[in-house]
Tab-separated table of C-alpha atoms in Angstrom:
chain	number	residue	atom	x	y	z
A	1	UNK	CA	25.497	-67.201	56.304
A	2	UNK	CA	21.925	-66.064	56.224
A	3	UNK	CA	22.639	-63.414	59.010
A	4	UNK	CA	25.332	-61.997	56.692
A	5	UNK	CA	23.252	-62.155	53.350
A	6	UNK	CA	20.205	-60.061	55.152
A	7	UNK	CA	22.611	-57.377	56.683
A	8	UNK	CA	23.795	-56.862	52.971
A	9	UNK	CA	20.350	-56.322	51.690
A	10	UNK	CA	19.523	-54.513	54.406
A	11	UNK	CA	22.871	-52.378	53.333
A	12	UNK	CA	22.007	-51.913	49.952
A	13	UNK	CA	18.312	-50.956	50.629
A	14	UNK	CA	19.555	-47.786	52.998
A	15	UNK	CA	22.010	-46.695	50.469
A	16	UNK	CA	19.396	-46.604	47.576
A	17	UNK	CA	17.126	-44.655	49.714
A	18	UNK	CA	20.312	-42.222	50.500
A	19	UNK	CA	20.876	-41.851	47.112
A	20	UNK	CA	17.445	-40.860	45.917
A	21	UNK	CA	17.155	-37.317	44.503
A	22	UNK	CA	14.805	-35.225	47.155
A	23	UNK	CA	14.162	-32.062	44.833
A	24	UNK	CA	10.542	-32.076	43.922
A	25	UNK	CA	9.355	-34.504	46.203
A	26	UNK	CA	5.834	-32.627	46.317
A	27	UNK	CA	5.253	-33.442	42.509
A	28	UNK	CA	6.190	-37.043	42.674
A	29	UNK	CA	3.141	-37.724	41.656
A	30	UNK	CA	2.530	-35.510	39.124
A	31	UNK	CA	2.980	-36.395	35.239
A	32	UNK	CA	6.133	-38.028	34.094
A	33	UNK	CA	8.445	-36.232	31.932
A	34	UNK	CA	8.215	-36.997	28.017
A	35	UNK	CA	10.878	-39.530	26.726
A	36	UNK	CA	12.491	-36.833	24.768
A	37	UNK	CA	12.952	-34.852	27.880
A	38	UNK	CA	16.984	-33.453	28.580
A	39	UNK	CA	18.856	-34.759	31.054
A	40	UNK	CA	18.458	-33.276	34.285
A	41	UNK	CA	21.650	-31.186	35.044
A	42	UNK	CA	22.140	-29.987	30.961
A	43	UNK	CA	20.161	-27.853	29.251
A	44	UNK	CA	20.621	-28.245	25.139
A	45	UNK	CA	19.389	-26.066	22.353
A	46	UNK	CA	16.816	-27.875	21.739
A	47	UNK	CA	15.084	-27.299	25.366
A	48	UNK	CA	16.499	-23.842	25.946
A	49	UNK	CA	14.006	-21.086	26.337
A	50	UNK	CA	12.998	-18.199	28.709
A	51	UNK	CA	12.229	-19.401	31.766
A	52	UNK	CA	9.760	-18.127	34.499
A	53	UNK	CA	8.984	-19.019	38.171
A	54	UNK	CA	5.226	-20.011	37.918
A	55	UNK	CA	5.209	-21.480	41.612
A	56	UNK	CA	7.355	-22.368	44.294
A	57	UNK	CA	9.787	-24.865	42.527
A	58	UNK	CA	8.579	-24.786	39.465
A	59	UNK	CA	9.772	-22.990	36.368
A	60	UNK	CA	7.805	-22.842	32.882
A	61	UNK	CA	10.764	-22.598	29.995
A	62	UNK	CA	8.949	-20.973	27.158
A	63	UNK	CA	10.239	-21.141	23.457
A	64	UNK	CA	8.728	-20.374	20.156
A	65	UNK	CA	11.424	-21.889	17.651
A	66	UNK	CA	10.985	-23.554	14.366
A	67	UNK	CA	9.234	-26.350	16.155
A	68	UNK	CA	6.365	-23.669	17.008
A	69	UNK	CA	5.545	-22.349	20.861
A	70	UNK	CA	6.271	-24.821	23.546
A	71	UNK	CA	6.431	-24.812	27.446
A	72	UNK	CA	8.122	-26.901	29.680
A	73	UNK	CA	7.490	-27.120	32.884
A	74	UNK	CA	10.346	-28.206	35.032
A	75	UNK	CA	11.428	-28.694	39.009
A	76	UNK	CA	13.783	-26.533	40.378
A	77	UNK	CA	15.059	-25.624	43.869
A	78	UNK	CA	12.717	-23.750	46.344
A	79	UNK	CA	15.110	-21.099	46.258
A	80	UNK	CA	15.642	-20.682	42.489
A	81	UNK	CA	16.046	-17.397	40.749
A	82	UNK	CA	16.034	-15.803	37.230
A	83	UNK	CA	19.452	-16.802	35.854
A	84	UNK	CA	19.713	-20.227	37.887
A	85	UNK	CA	20.083	-23.486	35.899
A	86	UNK	CA	16.721	-24.483	35.221
A	87	UNK	CA	17.339	-28.168	33.606
A	88	UNK	CA	15.425	-30.153	36.571
A	89	UNK	CA	13.047	-32.944	35.958
A	90	UNK	CA	10.306	-32.476	33.144
A	91	UNK	CA	6.846	-32.515	34.801
A	92	UNK	CA	4.714	-31.582	31.657
A	93	UNK	CA	5.063	-29.994	28.406
A	94	UNK	CA	2.246	-27.713	26.014
A	95	UNK	CA	2.628	-27.462	22.592
A	96	UNK	CA	0.436	-27.283	19.829
A	97	UNK	CA	-1.172	-30.580	19.962
A	98	UNK	CA	-1.148	-30.528	23.944
A	99	UNK	CA	-2.650	-27.240	24.883
A	100	UNK	CA	-3.814	-27.825	28.504
A	101	UNK	CA	-2.341	-29.627	31.449
A	102	UNK	CA	-2.884	-29.973	35.454
A	103	UNK	CA	0.233	-29.890	37.820
A	104	UNK	CA	0.418	-29.605	41.489
A	105	UNK	CA	-2.718	-27.639	41.698
A	106	UNK	CA	-1.817	-25.414	39.051
A	107	UNK	CA	-4.091	-25.438	35.670
A	108	UNK	CA	-2.177	-24.509	32.425
A	109	UNK	CA	-3.000	-23.730	29.101
A	110	UNK	CA	-0.833	-22.905	26.035
A	111	UNK	CA	-2.773	-19.646	24.427
A	112	UNK	CA	-2.949	-18.471	21.256
A	113	UNK	CA	-0.893	-21.388	19.711
A	114	UNK	CA	-1.346	-20.568	16.258
A	115	UNK	CA	-1.186	-16.556	16.389
A	116	UNK	CA	1.912	-14.474	16.240
A	117	UNK	CA	2.413	-14.014	20.043
A	118	UNK	CA	1.447	-17.051	21.839
A	119	UNK	CA	0.973	-17.025	25.872
A	120	UNK	CA	0.975	-19.492	28.852
A	121	UNK	CA	-1.640	-19.053	31.552
A	122	UNK	CA	-1.598	-20.298	34.624
A	123	UNK	CA	-4.279	-20.507	36.975
A	124	UNK	CA	-4.195	-21.413	40.946
A	125	UNK	CA	-6.404	-20.491	43.507
A	126	UNK	CA	-8.763	-18.335	41.197
A	127	UNK	CA	-5.921	-16.202	40.547
A	128	UNK	CA	-4.510	-16.353	36.772
A	129	UNK	CA	-1.480	-14.989	35.833
A	130	UNK	CA	0.069	-14.949	31.811
A	131	UNK	CA	3.120	-15.156	30.291
A	132	UNK	CA	3.862	-14.253	26.834
A	133	UNK	CA	5.978	-16.224	24.421
A	134	UNK	CA	9.408	-15.417	22.809
A	135	UNK	CA	8.540	-13.547	19.292
A	136	UNK	CA	8.924	-16.178	16.803
A	137	UNK	CA	11.540	-15.391	14.577
A	138	UNK	CA	10.553	-14.463	11.179
A	139	UNK	CA	11.362	-16.330	8.212
A	140	UNK	CA	13.351	-14.980	5.353
A	141	UNK	CA	11.152	-13.935	2.750
A	142	UNK	CA	12.391	-14.909	-0.627
A	143	UNK	CA	11.986	-11.907	-2.823
A	144	UNK	CA	12.096	-13.764	-6.112
A	145	UNK	CA	8.542	-13.531	-7.910
A	146	UNK	CA	6.980	-17.007	-9.253
A	147	UNK	CA	7.770	-17.523	-12.672
A	148	UNK	CA	5.488	-16.135	-15.383
A	149	UNK	CA	5.331	-18.199	-18.704
A	150	UNK	CA	4.381	-16.599	-21.482
A	151	UNK	CA	4.047	-18.630	-25.205
A	152	UNK	CA	5.644	-16.208	-27.980
A	153	UNK	CA	4.737	-18.267	-30.950
A	154	UNK	CA	6.971	-19.185	-33.434
A	155	UNK	CA	7.893	-22.406	-30.813
A	156	UNK	CA	9.194	-19.967	-28.435
A	157	UNK	CA	8.566	-19.558	-24.533
A	158	UNK	CA	9.576	-16.908	-22.224
A	159	UNK	CA	9.839	-17.358	-18.301
A	160	UNK	CA	9.703	-13.555	-17.036
A	161	UNK	CA	10.454	-12.954	-12.878
A	162	UNK	CA	11.118	-10.178	-11.101
A	163	UNK	CA	13.426	-9.996	-7.990
A	164	UNK	CA	15.745	-7.120	-6.139
A	165	UNK	CA	18.034	-6.940	-9.050
A	166	UNK	CA	14.972	-5.845	-11.762
A	167	UNK	CA	13.241	-7.781	-14.015
A	168	UNK	CA	14.496	-11.010	-16.080
A	169	UNK	CA	13.306	-12.758	-19.477
A	170	UNK	CA	14.335	-16.265	-19.991
A	171	UNK	CA	13.692	-16.617	-23.921
A	172	UNK	CA	13.956	-20.607	-24.902
A	173	UNK	CA	12.821	-23.080	-27.039
A	174	UNK	CA	9.308	-25.046	-26.282
A	175	UNK	CA	10.997	-27.965	-27.321
A	176	UNK	CA	12.415	-29.805	-24.467
A	177	UNK	CA	15.241	-31.391	-26.537
A	178	UNK	CA	16.319	-27.983	-27.439
A	179	UNK	CA	19.236	-25.978	-25.584
A	180	UNK	CA	18.554	-23.006	-27.232
A	181	UNK	CA	17.954	-19.869	-24.520
A	182	UNK	CA	18.572	-16.094	-24.378
A	183	UNK	CA	18.647	-13.971	-21.266
A	184	UNK	CA	17.203	-10.541	-20.734
A	185	UNK	CA	17.811	-8.489	-18.061
A	186	UNK	CA	17.413	-4.861	-16.364
A	187	UNK	CA	20.939	-4.085	-17.671
A	188	UNK	CA	20.927	-6.180	-20.544
A	189	UNK	CA	17.296	-5.582	-22.014
A	190	UNK	CA	17.569	-6.201	-25.793
A	191	UNK	CA	17.094	-9.195	-27.620
A	192	UNK	CA	18.887	-11.377	-30.461
A	193	UNK	CA	18.857	-9.917	-33.877
A	194	UNK	CA	16.998	-13.230	-35.048
A	195	UNK	CA	13.718	-11.465	-34.028
A	196	UNK	CA	12.820	-8.571	-31.974
A	197	UNK	CA	12.265	-8.475	-28.319
A	198	UNK	CA	13.250	-6.562	-25.099
A	199	UNK	CA	12.137	-5.316	-22.183
A	200	UNK	CA	10.600	-1.976	-22.121
A	201	UNK	CA	11.163	0.331	-18.759
A	202	UNK	CA	13.680	-1.998	-17.356
A	203	UNK	CA	14.211	0.082	-14.485
A	204	UNK	CA	11.009	1.670	-14.235
A	205	UNK	CA	7.972	0.474	-11.494
A	206	UNK	CA	6.509	-1.841	-14.270
A	207	UNK	CA	8.210	-3.088	-17.136
A	208	UNK	CA	7.275	-4.847	-20.012
A	209	UNK	CA	8.546	-7.444	-22.375
A	210	UNK	CA	8.059	-6.646	-25.981
A	211	UNK	CA	8.328	-9.478	-28.745
A	212	UNK	CA	7.557	-9.958	-32.272
A	213	UNK	CA	8.625	-13.300	-33.694
A	214	UNK	CA	7.195	-12.907	-37.434
A	215	UNK	CA	8.747	-10.572	-39.733
A	216	UNK	CA	7.182	-7.504	-41.272
A	217	UNK	CA	6.692	-3.962	-40.494
A	218	UNK	CA	2.723	-4.340	-40.022
A	219	UNK	CA	2.764	-7.063	-37.888
A	220	UNK	CA	2.013	-5.919	-34.342
A	221	UNK	CA	4.393	-6.348	-30.845
A	222	UNK	CA	3.366	-9.230	-28.403
A	223	UNK	CA	3.270	-7.288	-24.574
A	224	UNK	CA	3.399	-9.023	-21.102
A	225	UNK	CA	4.020	-7.100	-17.926
A	226	UNK	CA	6.691	-8.785	-15.692
A	227	UNK	CA	5.564	-9.973	-11.944
A	228	UNK	CA	5.358	-7.799	-8.840
A	229	UNK	CA	8.067	-8.226	-6.202
A	230	UNK	CA	6.956	-10.461	-3.627
A	231	UNK	CA	5.529	-8.169	-0.198
A	232	UNK	CA	8.328	-6.967	1.796
A	233	UNK	CA	10.711	-6.998	-0.970
A	234	UNK	CA	12.793	-3.848	-2.485
A	235	UNK	CA	14.402	-3.582	-5.539
A	236	UNK	CA	18.529	-3.069	-5.116
A	237	UNK	CA	18.778	-0.088	-7.895
A	238	UNK	CA	17.169	3.304	-8.014
A	239	UNK	CA	14.005	2.810	-9.897
A	240	UNK	CA	13.790	5.382	-12.891
A	241	UNK	CA	10.862	5.366	-15.598
A	242	UNK	CA	12.187	5.336	-18.811
A	243	UNK	CA	11.462	8.314	-20.966
A	244	UNK	CA	9.819	7.683	-24.110
A	245	UNK	CA	11.446	8.229	-27.309
A	246	UNK	CA	10.138	11.616	-28.759
A	247	UNK	CA	7.717	11.267	-32.198
A	248	UNK	CA	8.979	12.329	-35.100
A	249	UNK	CA	7.694	15.867	-35.784
A	250	UNK	CA	5.811	15.897	-39.045
A	251	UNK	CA	7.769	17.369	-41.945
A	252	UNK	CA	7.021	21.225	-42.495
A	253	UNK	CA	5.765	22.061	-45.702
A	254	UNK	CA	7.261	24.836	-46.959
A	255	UNK	CA	5.345	27.204	-49.671
A	256	UNK	CA	7.021	27.294	-52.876
A	257	UNK	CA	7.891	30.660	-54.169
A	258	UNK	CA	6.178	31.598	-57.382
A	259	UNK	CA	8.124	33.197	-60.122
A	260	UNK	CA	6.038	35.951	-61.916
A	261	UNK	CA	5.903	35.425	-65.754
A	262	UNK	CA	4.254	38.062	-67.473
A	263	UNK	CA	2.264	36.815	-70.761
A	264	UNK	CA	0.762	39.434	-72.865
A	265	UNK	CA	-2.145	37.243	-73.982
A	266	UNK	CA	-5.405	39.334	-73.373
A	267	UNK	CA	-3.808	42.007	-71.536
A	268	UNK	CA	-3.259	40.517	-67.955
A	269	UNK	CA	-0.270	38.860	-66.246
A	270	UNK	CA	-0.235	35.508	-65.457
A	271	UNK	CA	1.580	33.871	-62.850
A	272	UNK	CA	3.009	30.644	-62.869
A	273	UNK	CA	4.527	28.527	-59.942
A	274	UNK	CA	8.126	27.919	-59.793
A	275	UNK	CA	7.721	24.127	-60.681
A	276	UNK	CA	6.132	24.644	-64.016
A	277	UNK	CA	8.592	27.433	-65.047
A	278	UNK	CA	9.513	25.685	-68.346
A	279	UNK	CA	5.937	25.406	-69.363
A	280	UNK	CA	5.148	28.624	-68.331
A	281	UNK	CA	8.337	29.731	-70.328
A	282	UNK	CA	6.784	28.032	-73.372
A	283	UNK	CA	3.082	29.904	-73.133
A	284	UNK	CA	4.978	33.230	-72.256
A	285	UNK	CA	7.054	32.645	-75.466
A	286	UNK	CA	4.289	31.366	-77.218
A	287	UNK	CA	1.924	34.245	-76.100
A	288	UNK	CA	4.902	36.813	-76.736
A	289	UNK	CA	4.969	36.159	-80.289
A	290	UNK	CA	1.459	35.593	-81.280
A	291	UNK	CA	1.241	39.169	-79.585
A	292	UNK	CA	4.293	40.374	-81.968
A	293	UNK	CA	2.415	38.694	-84.561
A	294	UNK	CA	-0.636	40.380	-83.980
A	295	UNK	CA	0.929	43.669	-83.732
A	296	UNK	CA	2.628	43.276	-86.941
A	297	UNK	CA	-0.164	42.660	-88.528
A	298	UNK	CA	-2.315	45.589	-87.004
A	299	UNK	CA	0.579	48.001	-88.022
A	300	UNK	CA	0.452	46.327	-91.664
A	301	UNK	CA	-3.302	47.290	-91.691
A	302	UNK	CA	-2.680	50.317	-90.388
A	303	UNK	CA	-0.076	51.057	-93.100
A	304	UNK	CA	-2.258	49.673	-96.021
A	305	UNK	CA	-5.367	51.754	-94.831
A	306	UNK	CA	-3.092	55.238	-94.443
A	307	UNK	CA	-1.849	54.262	-98.081
A	308	UNK	CA	-5.358	53.847	-99.650
A	309	UNK	CA	-6.694	57.107	-97.606
A	310	UNK	CA	-3.874	58.620	-99.190
A	311	UNK	CA	-4.814	57.293	-102.735
A	312	UNK	CA	-8.452	58.263	-102.584
A	313	UNK	CA	-7.861	61.755	-101.495
A	314	UNK	CA	-5.288	62.068	-104.717
A	315	UNK	CA	-8.113	61.021	-106.751
A	316	UNK	CA	-10.900	63.152	-105.688
A	317	UNK	CA	-8.233	66.239	-106.111
A	318	UNK	CA	-7.437	65.302	-109.613
A	319	UNK	CA	-11.417	64.679	-110.389
């Protein structure tokens, strides 16, 4: 019985020794793999990357994804070449919090982890090599500007934003319980009839929001510039500056033609403007009548004088 038991134990130990993996035995005493390491023989998206041979039987898997720059040091066969499977045992890993490691005579360092192009530095026997990590994926840019809120007065606020579609003004009540609102856009730049508001130069490079919440022609308008587009964003429309409305030309003062009205007052001619024709006519009429009267009186005196002279000559001849 004891002989049979000893034989069974020896067989199990021998089987276990034969089944143990022999790959990477040169690095058996090195750092063990992190708990989150990939299962040997598989490469998931979380651990996939650019594999480079940094030593015999050792590859570095370079990553620069949403998790940040990472380097996974894995064991491969001595005959490994680019394109072969690299999902071997993990020896160590470098990232933003673990920048250095020593593995099997290799001094490893993740350089420039906060820079746009980090790299792996591998030093061995006085020789140092550098392996750049892949370019980090560029995060999509949010092309909507931050909200610029302006108090319009009369219990109204406006939220001004800028996007590739153009300026947008969201006018609403300052009272949170009110649901009234009105939105002005590049293609619909005019406000409601209740008060004056509009987007000036809506398709231009620098649109301006104009408003007037108080009535009366003498009340000045308020103006507010829209925010600028975020860096790297461009309009989806052709930028066209608004042509200012032409200012009304001052009305030309036409000269009033004069009407000549002769008035024989003192032997001069009086010129009366056309706008005072009636008054001039009256003056001319009065002056004319007076002139006729004077002329008639002067004629009568002449007749009397002539008769008097004739009478005197007649008396002298009779004397």
